[in-house]
GROMACS .gro file of C-alpha atoms in nm:
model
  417
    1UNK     CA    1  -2.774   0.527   0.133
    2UNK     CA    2  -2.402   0.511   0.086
    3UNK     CA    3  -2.195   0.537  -0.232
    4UNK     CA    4  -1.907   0.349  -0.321
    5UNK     CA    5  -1.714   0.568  -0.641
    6UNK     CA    6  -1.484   0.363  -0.866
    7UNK     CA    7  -1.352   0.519  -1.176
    8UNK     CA    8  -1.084   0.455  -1.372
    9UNK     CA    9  -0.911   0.150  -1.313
   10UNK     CA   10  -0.614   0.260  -1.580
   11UNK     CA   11  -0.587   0.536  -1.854
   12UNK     CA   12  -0.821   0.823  -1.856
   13UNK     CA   13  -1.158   0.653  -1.883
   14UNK     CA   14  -1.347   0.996  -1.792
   15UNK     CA   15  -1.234   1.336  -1.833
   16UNK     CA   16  -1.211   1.431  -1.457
   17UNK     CA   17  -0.970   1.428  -1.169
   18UNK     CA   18  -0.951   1.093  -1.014
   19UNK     CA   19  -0.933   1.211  -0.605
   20UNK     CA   20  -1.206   1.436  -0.705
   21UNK     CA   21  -1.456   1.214  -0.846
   22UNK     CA   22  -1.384   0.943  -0.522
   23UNK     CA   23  -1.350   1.251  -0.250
   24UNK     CA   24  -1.730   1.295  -0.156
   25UNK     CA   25  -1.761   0.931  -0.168
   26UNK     CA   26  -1.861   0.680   0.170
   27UNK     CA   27  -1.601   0.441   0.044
   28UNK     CA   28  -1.333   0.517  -0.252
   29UNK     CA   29  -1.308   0.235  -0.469
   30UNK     CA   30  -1.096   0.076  -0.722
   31UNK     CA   31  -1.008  -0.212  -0.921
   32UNK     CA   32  -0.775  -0.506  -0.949
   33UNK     CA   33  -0.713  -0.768  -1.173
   34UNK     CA   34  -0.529  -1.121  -1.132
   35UNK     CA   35  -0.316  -1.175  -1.407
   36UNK     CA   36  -0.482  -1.338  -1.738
   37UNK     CA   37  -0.710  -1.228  -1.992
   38UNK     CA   38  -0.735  -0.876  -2.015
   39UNK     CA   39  -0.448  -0.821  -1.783
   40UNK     CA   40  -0.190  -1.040  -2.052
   41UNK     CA   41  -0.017  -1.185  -1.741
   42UNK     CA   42   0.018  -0.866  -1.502
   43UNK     CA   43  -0.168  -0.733  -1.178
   44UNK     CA   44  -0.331  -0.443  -1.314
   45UNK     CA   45  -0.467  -0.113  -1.131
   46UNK     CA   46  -0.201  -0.033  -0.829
   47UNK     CA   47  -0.183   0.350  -0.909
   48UNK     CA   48  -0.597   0.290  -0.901
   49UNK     CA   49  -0.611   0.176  -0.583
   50UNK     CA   50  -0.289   0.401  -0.444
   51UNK     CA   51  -0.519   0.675  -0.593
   52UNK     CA   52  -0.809   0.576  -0.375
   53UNK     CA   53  -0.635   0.512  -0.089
   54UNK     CA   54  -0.515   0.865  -0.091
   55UNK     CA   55  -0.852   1.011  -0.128
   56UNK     CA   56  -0.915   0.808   0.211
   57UNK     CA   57  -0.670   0.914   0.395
   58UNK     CA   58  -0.615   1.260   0.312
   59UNK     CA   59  -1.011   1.352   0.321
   60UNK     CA   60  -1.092   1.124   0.634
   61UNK     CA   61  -1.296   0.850   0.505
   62UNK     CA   62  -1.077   0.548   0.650
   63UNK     CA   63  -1.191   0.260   0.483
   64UNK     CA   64  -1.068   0.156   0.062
   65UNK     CA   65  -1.263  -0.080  -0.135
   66UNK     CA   66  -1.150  -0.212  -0.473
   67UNK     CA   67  -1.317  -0.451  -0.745
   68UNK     CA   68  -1.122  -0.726  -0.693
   69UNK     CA   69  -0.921  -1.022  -0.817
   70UNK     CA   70  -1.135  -0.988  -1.142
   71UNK     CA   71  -1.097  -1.269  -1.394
   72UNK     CA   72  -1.145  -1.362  -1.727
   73UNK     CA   73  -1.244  -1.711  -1.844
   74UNK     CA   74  -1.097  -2.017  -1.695
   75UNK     CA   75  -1.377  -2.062  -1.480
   76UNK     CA   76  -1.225  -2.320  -1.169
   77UNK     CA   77  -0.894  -2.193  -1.247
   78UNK     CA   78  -0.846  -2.004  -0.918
   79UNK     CA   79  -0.750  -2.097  -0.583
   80UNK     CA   80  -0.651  -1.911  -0.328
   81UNK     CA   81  -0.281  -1.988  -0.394
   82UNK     CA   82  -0.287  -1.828  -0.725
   83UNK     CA   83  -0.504  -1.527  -0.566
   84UNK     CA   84  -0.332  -1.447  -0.293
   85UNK     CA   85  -0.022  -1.239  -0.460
   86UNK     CA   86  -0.312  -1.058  -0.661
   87UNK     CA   87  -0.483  -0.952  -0.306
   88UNK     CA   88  -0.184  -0.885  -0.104
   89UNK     CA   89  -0.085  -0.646  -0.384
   90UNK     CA   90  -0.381  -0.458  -0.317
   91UNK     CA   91  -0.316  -0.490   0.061
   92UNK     CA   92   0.022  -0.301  -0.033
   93UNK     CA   93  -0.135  -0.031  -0.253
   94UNK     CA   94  -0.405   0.038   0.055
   95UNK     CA   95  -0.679  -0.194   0.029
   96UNK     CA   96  -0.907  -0.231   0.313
   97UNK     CA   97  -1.208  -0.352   0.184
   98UNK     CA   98  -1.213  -0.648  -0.058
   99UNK     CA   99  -1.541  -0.626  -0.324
  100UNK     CA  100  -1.485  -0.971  -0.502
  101UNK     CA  101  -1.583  -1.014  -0.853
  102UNK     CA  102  -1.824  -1.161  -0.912
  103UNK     CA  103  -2.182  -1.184  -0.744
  104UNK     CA  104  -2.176  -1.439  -0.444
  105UNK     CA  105  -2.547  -1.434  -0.487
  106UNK     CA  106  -2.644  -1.732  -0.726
  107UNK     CA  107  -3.023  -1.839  -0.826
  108UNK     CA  108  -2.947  -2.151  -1.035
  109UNK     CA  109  -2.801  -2.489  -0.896
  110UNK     CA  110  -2.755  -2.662  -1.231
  111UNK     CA  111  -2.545  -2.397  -1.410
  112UNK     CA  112  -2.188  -2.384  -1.393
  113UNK     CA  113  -2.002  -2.181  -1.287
  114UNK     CA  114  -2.329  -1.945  -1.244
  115UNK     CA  115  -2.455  -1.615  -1.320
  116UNK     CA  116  -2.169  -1.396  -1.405
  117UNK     CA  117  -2.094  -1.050  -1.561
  118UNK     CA  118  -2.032  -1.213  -1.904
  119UNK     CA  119  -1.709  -1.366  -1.970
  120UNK     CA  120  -1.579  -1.200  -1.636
  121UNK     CA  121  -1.508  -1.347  -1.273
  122UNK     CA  122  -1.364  -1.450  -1.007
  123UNK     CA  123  -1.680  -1.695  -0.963
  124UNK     CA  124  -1.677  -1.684  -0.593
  125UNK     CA  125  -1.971  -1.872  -0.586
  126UNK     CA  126  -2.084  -2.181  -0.395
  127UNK     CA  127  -2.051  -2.346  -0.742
  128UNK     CA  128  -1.661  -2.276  -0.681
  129UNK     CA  129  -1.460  -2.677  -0.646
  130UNK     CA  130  -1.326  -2.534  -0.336
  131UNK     CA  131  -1.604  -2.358  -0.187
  132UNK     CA  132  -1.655  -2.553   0.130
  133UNK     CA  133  -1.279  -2.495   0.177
  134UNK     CA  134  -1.295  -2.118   0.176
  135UNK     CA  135  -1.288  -2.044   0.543
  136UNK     CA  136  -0.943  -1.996   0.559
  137UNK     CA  137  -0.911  -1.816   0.233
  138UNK     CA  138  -1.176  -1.557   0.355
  139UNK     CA  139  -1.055  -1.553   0.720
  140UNK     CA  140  -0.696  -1.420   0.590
  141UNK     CA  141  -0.857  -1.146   0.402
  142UNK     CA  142  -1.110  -1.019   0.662
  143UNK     CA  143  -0.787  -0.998   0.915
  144UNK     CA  144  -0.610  -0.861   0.700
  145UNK     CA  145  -0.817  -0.582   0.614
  146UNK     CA  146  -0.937  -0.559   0.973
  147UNK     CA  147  -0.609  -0.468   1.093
  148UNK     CA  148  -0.522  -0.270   0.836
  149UNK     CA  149  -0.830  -0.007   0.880
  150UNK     CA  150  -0.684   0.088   1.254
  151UNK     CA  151  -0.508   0.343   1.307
  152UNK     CA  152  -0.358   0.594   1.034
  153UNK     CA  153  -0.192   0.543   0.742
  154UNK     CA  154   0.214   0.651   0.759
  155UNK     CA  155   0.344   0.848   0.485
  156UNK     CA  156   0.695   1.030   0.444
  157UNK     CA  157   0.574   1.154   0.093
  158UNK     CA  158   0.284   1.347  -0.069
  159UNK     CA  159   0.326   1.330  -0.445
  160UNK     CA  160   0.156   1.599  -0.649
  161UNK     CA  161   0.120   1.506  -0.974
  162UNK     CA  162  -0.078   1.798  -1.188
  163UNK     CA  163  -0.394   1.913  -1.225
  164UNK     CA  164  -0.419   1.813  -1.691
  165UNK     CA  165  -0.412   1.448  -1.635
  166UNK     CA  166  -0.510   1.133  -1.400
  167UNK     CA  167  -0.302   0.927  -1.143
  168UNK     CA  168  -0.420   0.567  -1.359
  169UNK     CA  169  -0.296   0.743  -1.706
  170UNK     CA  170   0.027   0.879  -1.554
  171UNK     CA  171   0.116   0.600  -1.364
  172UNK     CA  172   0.006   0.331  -1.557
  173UNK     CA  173   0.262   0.109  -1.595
  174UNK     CA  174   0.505   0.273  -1.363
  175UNK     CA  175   0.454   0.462  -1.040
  176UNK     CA  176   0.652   0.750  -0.910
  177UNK     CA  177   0.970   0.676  -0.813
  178UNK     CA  178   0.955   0.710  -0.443
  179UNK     CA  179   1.239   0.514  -0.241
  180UNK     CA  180   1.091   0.203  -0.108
  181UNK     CA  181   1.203   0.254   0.245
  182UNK     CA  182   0.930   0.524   0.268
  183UNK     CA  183   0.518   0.540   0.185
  184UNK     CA  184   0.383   0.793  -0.011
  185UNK     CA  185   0.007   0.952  -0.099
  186UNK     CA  186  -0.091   1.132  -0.444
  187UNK     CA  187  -0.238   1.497  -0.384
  188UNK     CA  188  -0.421   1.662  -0.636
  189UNK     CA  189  -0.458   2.026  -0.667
  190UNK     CA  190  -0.814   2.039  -0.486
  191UNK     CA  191  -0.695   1.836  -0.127
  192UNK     CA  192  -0.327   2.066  -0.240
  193UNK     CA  193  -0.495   2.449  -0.205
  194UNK     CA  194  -0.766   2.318  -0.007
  195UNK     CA  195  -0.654   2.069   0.252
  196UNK     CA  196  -0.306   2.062   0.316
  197UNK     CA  197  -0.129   2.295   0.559
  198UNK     CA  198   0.184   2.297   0.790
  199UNK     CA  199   0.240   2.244   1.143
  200UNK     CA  200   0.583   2.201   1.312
  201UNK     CA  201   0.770   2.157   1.034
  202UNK     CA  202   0.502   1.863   0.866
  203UNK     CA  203   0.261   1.866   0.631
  204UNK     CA  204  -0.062   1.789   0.783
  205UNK     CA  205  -0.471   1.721   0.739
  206UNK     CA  206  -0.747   1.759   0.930
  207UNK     CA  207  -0.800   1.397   0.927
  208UNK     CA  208  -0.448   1.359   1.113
  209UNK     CA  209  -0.218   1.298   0.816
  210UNK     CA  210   0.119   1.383   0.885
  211UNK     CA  211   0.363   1.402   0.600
  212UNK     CA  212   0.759   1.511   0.603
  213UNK     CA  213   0.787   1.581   0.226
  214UNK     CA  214   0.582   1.768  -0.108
  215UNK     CA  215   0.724   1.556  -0.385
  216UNK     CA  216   0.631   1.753  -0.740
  217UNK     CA  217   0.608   1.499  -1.066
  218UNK     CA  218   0.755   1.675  -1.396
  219UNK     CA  219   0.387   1.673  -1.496
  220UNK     CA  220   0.327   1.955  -1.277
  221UNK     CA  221   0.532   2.209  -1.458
  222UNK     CA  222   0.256   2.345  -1.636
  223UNK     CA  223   0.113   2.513  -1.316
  224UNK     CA  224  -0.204   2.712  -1.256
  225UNK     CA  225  -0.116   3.035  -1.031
  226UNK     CA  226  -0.352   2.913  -0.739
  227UNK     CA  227  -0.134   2.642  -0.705
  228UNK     CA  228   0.167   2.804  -0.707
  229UNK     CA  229   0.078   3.035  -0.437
  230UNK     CA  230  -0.027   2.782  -0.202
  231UNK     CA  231   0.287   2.619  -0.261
  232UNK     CA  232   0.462   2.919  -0.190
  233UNK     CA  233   0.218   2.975   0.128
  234UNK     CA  234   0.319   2.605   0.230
  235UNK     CA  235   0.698   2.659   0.167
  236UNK     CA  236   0.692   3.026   0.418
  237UNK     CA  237   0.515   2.781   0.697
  238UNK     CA  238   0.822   2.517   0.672
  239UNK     CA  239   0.758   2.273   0.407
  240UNK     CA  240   0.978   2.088   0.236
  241UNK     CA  241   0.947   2.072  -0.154
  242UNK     CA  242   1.112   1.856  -0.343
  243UNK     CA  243   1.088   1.894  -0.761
  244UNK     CA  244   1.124   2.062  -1.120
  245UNK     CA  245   1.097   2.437  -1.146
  246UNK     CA  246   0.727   2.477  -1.322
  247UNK     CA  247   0.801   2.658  -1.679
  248UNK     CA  248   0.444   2.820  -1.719
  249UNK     CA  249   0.072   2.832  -1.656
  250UNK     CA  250  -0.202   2.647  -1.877
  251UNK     CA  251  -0.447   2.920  -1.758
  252UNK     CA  252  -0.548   3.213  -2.006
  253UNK     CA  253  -0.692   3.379  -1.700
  254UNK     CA  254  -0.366   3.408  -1.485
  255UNK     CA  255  -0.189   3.678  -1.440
  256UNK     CA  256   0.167   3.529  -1.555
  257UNK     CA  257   0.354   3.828  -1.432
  258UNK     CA  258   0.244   3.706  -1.054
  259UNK     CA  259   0.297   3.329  -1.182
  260UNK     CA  260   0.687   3.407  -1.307
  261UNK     CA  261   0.680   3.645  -0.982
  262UNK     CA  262   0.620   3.356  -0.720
  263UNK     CA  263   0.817   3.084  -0.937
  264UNK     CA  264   1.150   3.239  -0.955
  265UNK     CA  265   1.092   3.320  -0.594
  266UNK     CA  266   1.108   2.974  -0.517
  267UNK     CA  267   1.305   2.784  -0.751
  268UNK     CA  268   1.677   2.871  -0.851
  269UNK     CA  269   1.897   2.735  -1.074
  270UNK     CA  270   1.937   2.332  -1.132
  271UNK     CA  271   2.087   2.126  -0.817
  272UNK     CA  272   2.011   2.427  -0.546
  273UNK     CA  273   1.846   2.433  -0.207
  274UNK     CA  274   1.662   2.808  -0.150
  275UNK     CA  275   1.508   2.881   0.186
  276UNK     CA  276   1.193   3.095   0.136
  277UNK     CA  277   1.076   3.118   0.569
  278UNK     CA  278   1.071   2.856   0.733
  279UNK     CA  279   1.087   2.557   0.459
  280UNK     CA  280   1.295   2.493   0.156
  281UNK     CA  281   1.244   2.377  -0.192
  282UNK     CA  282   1.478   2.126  -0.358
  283UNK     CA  283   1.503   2.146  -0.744
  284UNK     CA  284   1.734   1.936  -0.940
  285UNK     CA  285   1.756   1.633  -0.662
  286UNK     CA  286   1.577   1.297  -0.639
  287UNK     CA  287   1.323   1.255  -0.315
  288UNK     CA  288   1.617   1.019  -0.177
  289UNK     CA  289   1.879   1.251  -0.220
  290UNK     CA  290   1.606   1.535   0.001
  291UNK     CA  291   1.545   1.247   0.212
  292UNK     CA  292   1.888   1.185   0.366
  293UNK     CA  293   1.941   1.552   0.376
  294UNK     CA  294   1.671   1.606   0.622
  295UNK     CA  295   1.750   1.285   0.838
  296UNK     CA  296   1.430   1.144   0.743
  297UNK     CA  297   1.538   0.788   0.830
  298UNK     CA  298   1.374   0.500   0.666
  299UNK     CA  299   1.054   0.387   0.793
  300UNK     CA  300   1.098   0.000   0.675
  301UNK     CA  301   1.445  -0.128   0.539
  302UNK     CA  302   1.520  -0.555   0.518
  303UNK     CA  303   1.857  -0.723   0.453
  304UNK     CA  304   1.840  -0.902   0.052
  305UNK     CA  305   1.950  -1.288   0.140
  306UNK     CA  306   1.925  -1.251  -0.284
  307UNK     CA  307   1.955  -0.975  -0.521
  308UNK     CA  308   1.576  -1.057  -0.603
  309UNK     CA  309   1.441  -1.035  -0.276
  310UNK     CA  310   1.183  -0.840  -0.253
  311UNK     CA  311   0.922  -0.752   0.022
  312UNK     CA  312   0.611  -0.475   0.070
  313UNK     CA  313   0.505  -0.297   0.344
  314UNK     CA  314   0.196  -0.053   0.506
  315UNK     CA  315   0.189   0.122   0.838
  316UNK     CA  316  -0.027   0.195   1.046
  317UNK     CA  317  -0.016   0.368   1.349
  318UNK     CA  318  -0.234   0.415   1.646
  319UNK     CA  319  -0.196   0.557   2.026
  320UNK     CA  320  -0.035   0.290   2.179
  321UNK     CA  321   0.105   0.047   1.884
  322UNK     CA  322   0.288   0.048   1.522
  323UNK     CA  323   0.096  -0.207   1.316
  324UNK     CA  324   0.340  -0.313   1.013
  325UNK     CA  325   0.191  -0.542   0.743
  326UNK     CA  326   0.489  -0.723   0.529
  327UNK     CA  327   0.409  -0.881   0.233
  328UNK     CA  328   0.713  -1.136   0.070
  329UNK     CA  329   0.668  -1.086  -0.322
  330UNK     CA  330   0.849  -1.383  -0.402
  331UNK     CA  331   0.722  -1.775  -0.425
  332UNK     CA  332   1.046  -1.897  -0.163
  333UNK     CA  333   1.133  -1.865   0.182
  334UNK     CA  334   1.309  -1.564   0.338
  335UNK     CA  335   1.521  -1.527   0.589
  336UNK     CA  336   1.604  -1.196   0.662
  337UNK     CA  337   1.641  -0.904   0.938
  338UNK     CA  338   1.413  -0.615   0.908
  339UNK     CA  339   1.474  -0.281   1.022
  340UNK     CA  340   1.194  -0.078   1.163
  341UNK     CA  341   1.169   0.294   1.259
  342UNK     CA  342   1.005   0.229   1.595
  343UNK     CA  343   1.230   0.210   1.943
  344UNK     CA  344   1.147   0.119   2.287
  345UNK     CA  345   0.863  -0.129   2.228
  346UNK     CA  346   0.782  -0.508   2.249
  347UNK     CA  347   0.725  -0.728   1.898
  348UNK     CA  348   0.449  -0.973   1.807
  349UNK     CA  349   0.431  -1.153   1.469
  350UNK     CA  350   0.078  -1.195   1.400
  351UNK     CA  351  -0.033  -1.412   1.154
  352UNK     CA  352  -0.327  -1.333   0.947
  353UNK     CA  353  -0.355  -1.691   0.799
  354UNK     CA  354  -0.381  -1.867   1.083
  355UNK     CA  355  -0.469  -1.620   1.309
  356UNK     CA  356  -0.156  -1.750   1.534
  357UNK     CA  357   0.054  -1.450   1.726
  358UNK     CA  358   0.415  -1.495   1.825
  359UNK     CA  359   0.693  -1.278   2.012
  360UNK     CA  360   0.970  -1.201   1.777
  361UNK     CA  361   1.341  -1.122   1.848
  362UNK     CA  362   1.434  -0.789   1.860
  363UNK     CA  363   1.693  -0.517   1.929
  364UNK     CA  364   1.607  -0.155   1.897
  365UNK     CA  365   1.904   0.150   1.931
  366UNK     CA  366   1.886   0.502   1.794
  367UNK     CA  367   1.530   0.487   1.715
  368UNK     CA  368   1.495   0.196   1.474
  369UNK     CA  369   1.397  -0.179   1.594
  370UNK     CA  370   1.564  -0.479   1.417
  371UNK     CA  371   1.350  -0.816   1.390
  372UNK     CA  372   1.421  -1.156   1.262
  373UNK     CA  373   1.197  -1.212   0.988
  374UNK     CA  374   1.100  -1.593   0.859
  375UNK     CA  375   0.887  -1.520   0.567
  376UNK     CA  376   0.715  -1.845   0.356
  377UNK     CA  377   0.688  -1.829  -0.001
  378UNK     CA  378   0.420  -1.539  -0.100
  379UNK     CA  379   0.365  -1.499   0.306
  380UNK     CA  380   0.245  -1.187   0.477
  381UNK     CA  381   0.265  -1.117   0.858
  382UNK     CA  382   0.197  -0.841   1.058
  383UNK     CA  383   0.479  -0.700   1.275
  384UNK     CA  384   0.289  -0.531   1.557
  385UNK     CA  385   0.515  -0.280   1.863
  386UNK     CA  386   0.285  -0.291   2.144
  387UNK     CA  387   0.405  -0.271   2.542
  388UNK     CA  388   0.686   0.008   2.611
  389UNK     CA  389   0.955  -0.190   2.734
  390UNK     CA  390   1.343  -0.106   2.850
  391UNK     CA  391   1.419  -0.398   2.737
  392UNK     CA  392   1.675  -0.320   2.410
  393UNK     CA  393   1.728  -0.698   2.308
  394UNK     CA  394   1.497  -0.974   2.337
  395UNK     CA  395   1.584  -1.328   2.195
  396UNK     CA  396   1.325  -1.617   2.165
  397UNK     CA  397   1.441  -1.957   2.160
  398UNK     CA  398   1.500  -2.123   1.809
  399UNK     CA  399   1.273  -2.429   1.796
  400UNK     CA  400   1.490  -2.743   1.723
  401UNK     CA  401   1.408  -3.045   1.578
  402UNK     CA  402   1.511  -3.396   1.694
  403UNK     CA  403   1.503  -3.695   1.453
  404UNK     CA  404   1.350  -3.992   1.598
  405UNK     CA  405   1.355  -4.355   1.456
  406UNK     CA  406   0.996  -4.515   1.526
  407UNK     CA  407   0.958  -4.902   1.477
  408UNK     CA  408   0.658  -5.010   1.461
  409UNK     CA  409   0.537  -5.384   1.486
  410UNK     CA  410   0.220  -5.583   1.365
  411UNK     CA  411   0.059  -5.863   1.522
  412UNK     CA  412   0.046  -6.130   1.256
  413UNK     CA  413  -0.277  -6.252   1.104
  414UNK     CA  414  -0.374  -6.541   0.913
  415UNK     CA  415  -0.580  -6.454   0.626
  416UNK     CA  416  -0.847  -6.704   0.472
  417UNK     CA  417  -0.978  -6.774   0.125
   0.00000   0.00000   0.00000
């Protein structure tokens, strides 16, 4: 037997760490709503499913499950038109696995919309209107989350965020403010001491995580001293640490002279940079701000044909290709040029939809790729770097269209009475 562990969705439903309750599961697992009912209009649940995905990929276990696109009344109000923002949202937070509310399995034929978990859906039933018409919908998400389990997740950013509170209660309604040009993963202070350690210049993971940054949330300035000396072990290997200088322990069992010892060690005054070995810690400046300091460049950046445009992303990477999943947020076409941290490779648009793959137009210089991006309203491709090539520009032919006048003519007939 195998467990799937989901636990909060938001707030602080049990008094435990999040990462640790899903760590020693088979599959993490979350939950996501589609706007309505209980939701009052919003997707609920992406710091749940962030959270999850974390647990996967700093622990090992690949593959992140979520309830999902959970209803409430207005059964037959659904399609996959108004679903689809709902699931590529959880696509963006690190979704693999879609677990859709509620119960496909359905013992009664003349009772609509079926057996349910009380007022609560999706009904993704055969009793659904558009049930014999779900091929499609269900094809998109099992490529989706097919391509999206290859590979390893790509992170610029691990985000520690304390050890007296949960991921869904601080980050509710708003999640860490972490430039959108990079990814990021939570860290809690178990996978922190325990898992993390440094290796030319990175933060890595056994399971082959490799991150550039430790981002600390203010929530971490109460600080237990085991945490403060790995940070401090971390920082001597070459990490970089980015964050507020802690102001005391919660523990009665420290020893706060060794806590104070270690902290003003590390951290200086407001707005300073202090090398301790081989890394440095930041206090007083935002992650961007550390980010353009270090030449971390920008793992995904696109051009904003409107102020409102806005697109997601995930990458994944693997031996021998860059697998980018972008995700247009808005309900209009986009035109727009994306830039891509990846150089000397070919580009494919694949399309999870249809299934369709296409070669894109490209020109890559100084280590990032630019490619012509025709998004449709709430579309998401894949953008996949396969062969090596020398070949630093590639153009494909814009299709054209010619407007033809068709006449058509109809024998006559005589009709009787």
């Amino acid at each position: 037997m195998k467990r799937y562990s989901e636990s909060h969705e938001n707030g602080r439903a049990l008094i435990a760490d999040g990462m640790e309750v899903k760590r020693t599961a088979a599959v993490p697992m979350s939950a996501m709503w589609t706007p309505g009912g209980l939701s009052a209009g919003s997707i609920l649940h992406e710091a749940d499913i962030r959270e999850s995905a974390s647990v996967a990929h700093i622990y090992g276990q690949n593959l992140v499950a979520a309830e999902s696109l959970t209803a409430m009344g207005n059964s037959f109000g659904y399609s996959p038109e108004i679903l689809k923002p709902t699931a590529d949202m959880e696509l963006a937070s690190g979704l693999n696995r879609f677990v859709i509310h509620t119960s496909v399995h359905q013992p009664t034929d003349d009772k609509f919309p079926g057996l349910g978990l009380g007022p609560f859906g999706q009904w993704f039933t055969r009793h659904e209107t558009w049930a014999e018409q779900a091929k499609s919908w269900t094809e998109y998400l099992a490529r989706s989350s097919y391509l999206l389990q290859q590979g390893k997740f790509v992170a610029d950013v691990i985000y520690y965020y304390g050890e007296d509170n949960n991921i869904t209660s601080l980050f509710k309604t708003k999640l860490p403010e972490v430039p959108e040009a990079y990814n990021y993963d939570f860290v809690n202070a178990d996978a922190l001491i325990n898992v993390l350690a440094v290796s030319n210049g990175q933060i890595v993971t056994p399971s082959g995580m490799q991150y550039r940054i430790l981002a600390l949330d203010k929530n971490s300035q109460q600080m237990t001293l085991k945490v403060a000396k790995k940070i401090k072990e971390l920082v001597e290997a070459g990490a970089i640490v980015v964050g507020p200088k802690p102001i005391n322990t919660p523990s009665l069992t420290d020893d706060k002279t060794a806590f104070n010892s270690i902290i003003n060690e590390l951290w200086e005054a407001e707005n300073t940079a202090k090398t301790i070995g081989k890394g440095i810690v930041y206090t007083g400046q935002s992650i961007q701000e550390v980010l353009n300091k270090t030449n971390i460049a920008p793992d995904f950046e696109y051009t904003k044909p409107q102020p409102d445009t806005k697109l997601l992303y995930v990458h994944r990477t693997l031996p021998e290709q860059e697998i980018y999943w972008i995700n247009n947020r808005n309900n209009r076409v986009e035109n727009l040029e994306a830039t891509f941290r990846v150089s000397g490779k070919s580009v494919e648009i694949w399309h999870p939809d249809t299934g369709k793959t296409e070669a894109a137009s490209y020109s890559f210089a100084n280590g990032v790729t630019k490619v012509a991006l025709h998004l449709e309203p709430n579309d998401a491709v894949f953008v996949v770097f396969g062969e090596n090539t020398t070949q630093t520009t590639h153009v494909v032919p814009t299709p054209t269209e010619t407007k033809m006048k068709l006449e058509l003519e109809f024998p006559k007939r005589t009709w009787r009475s």
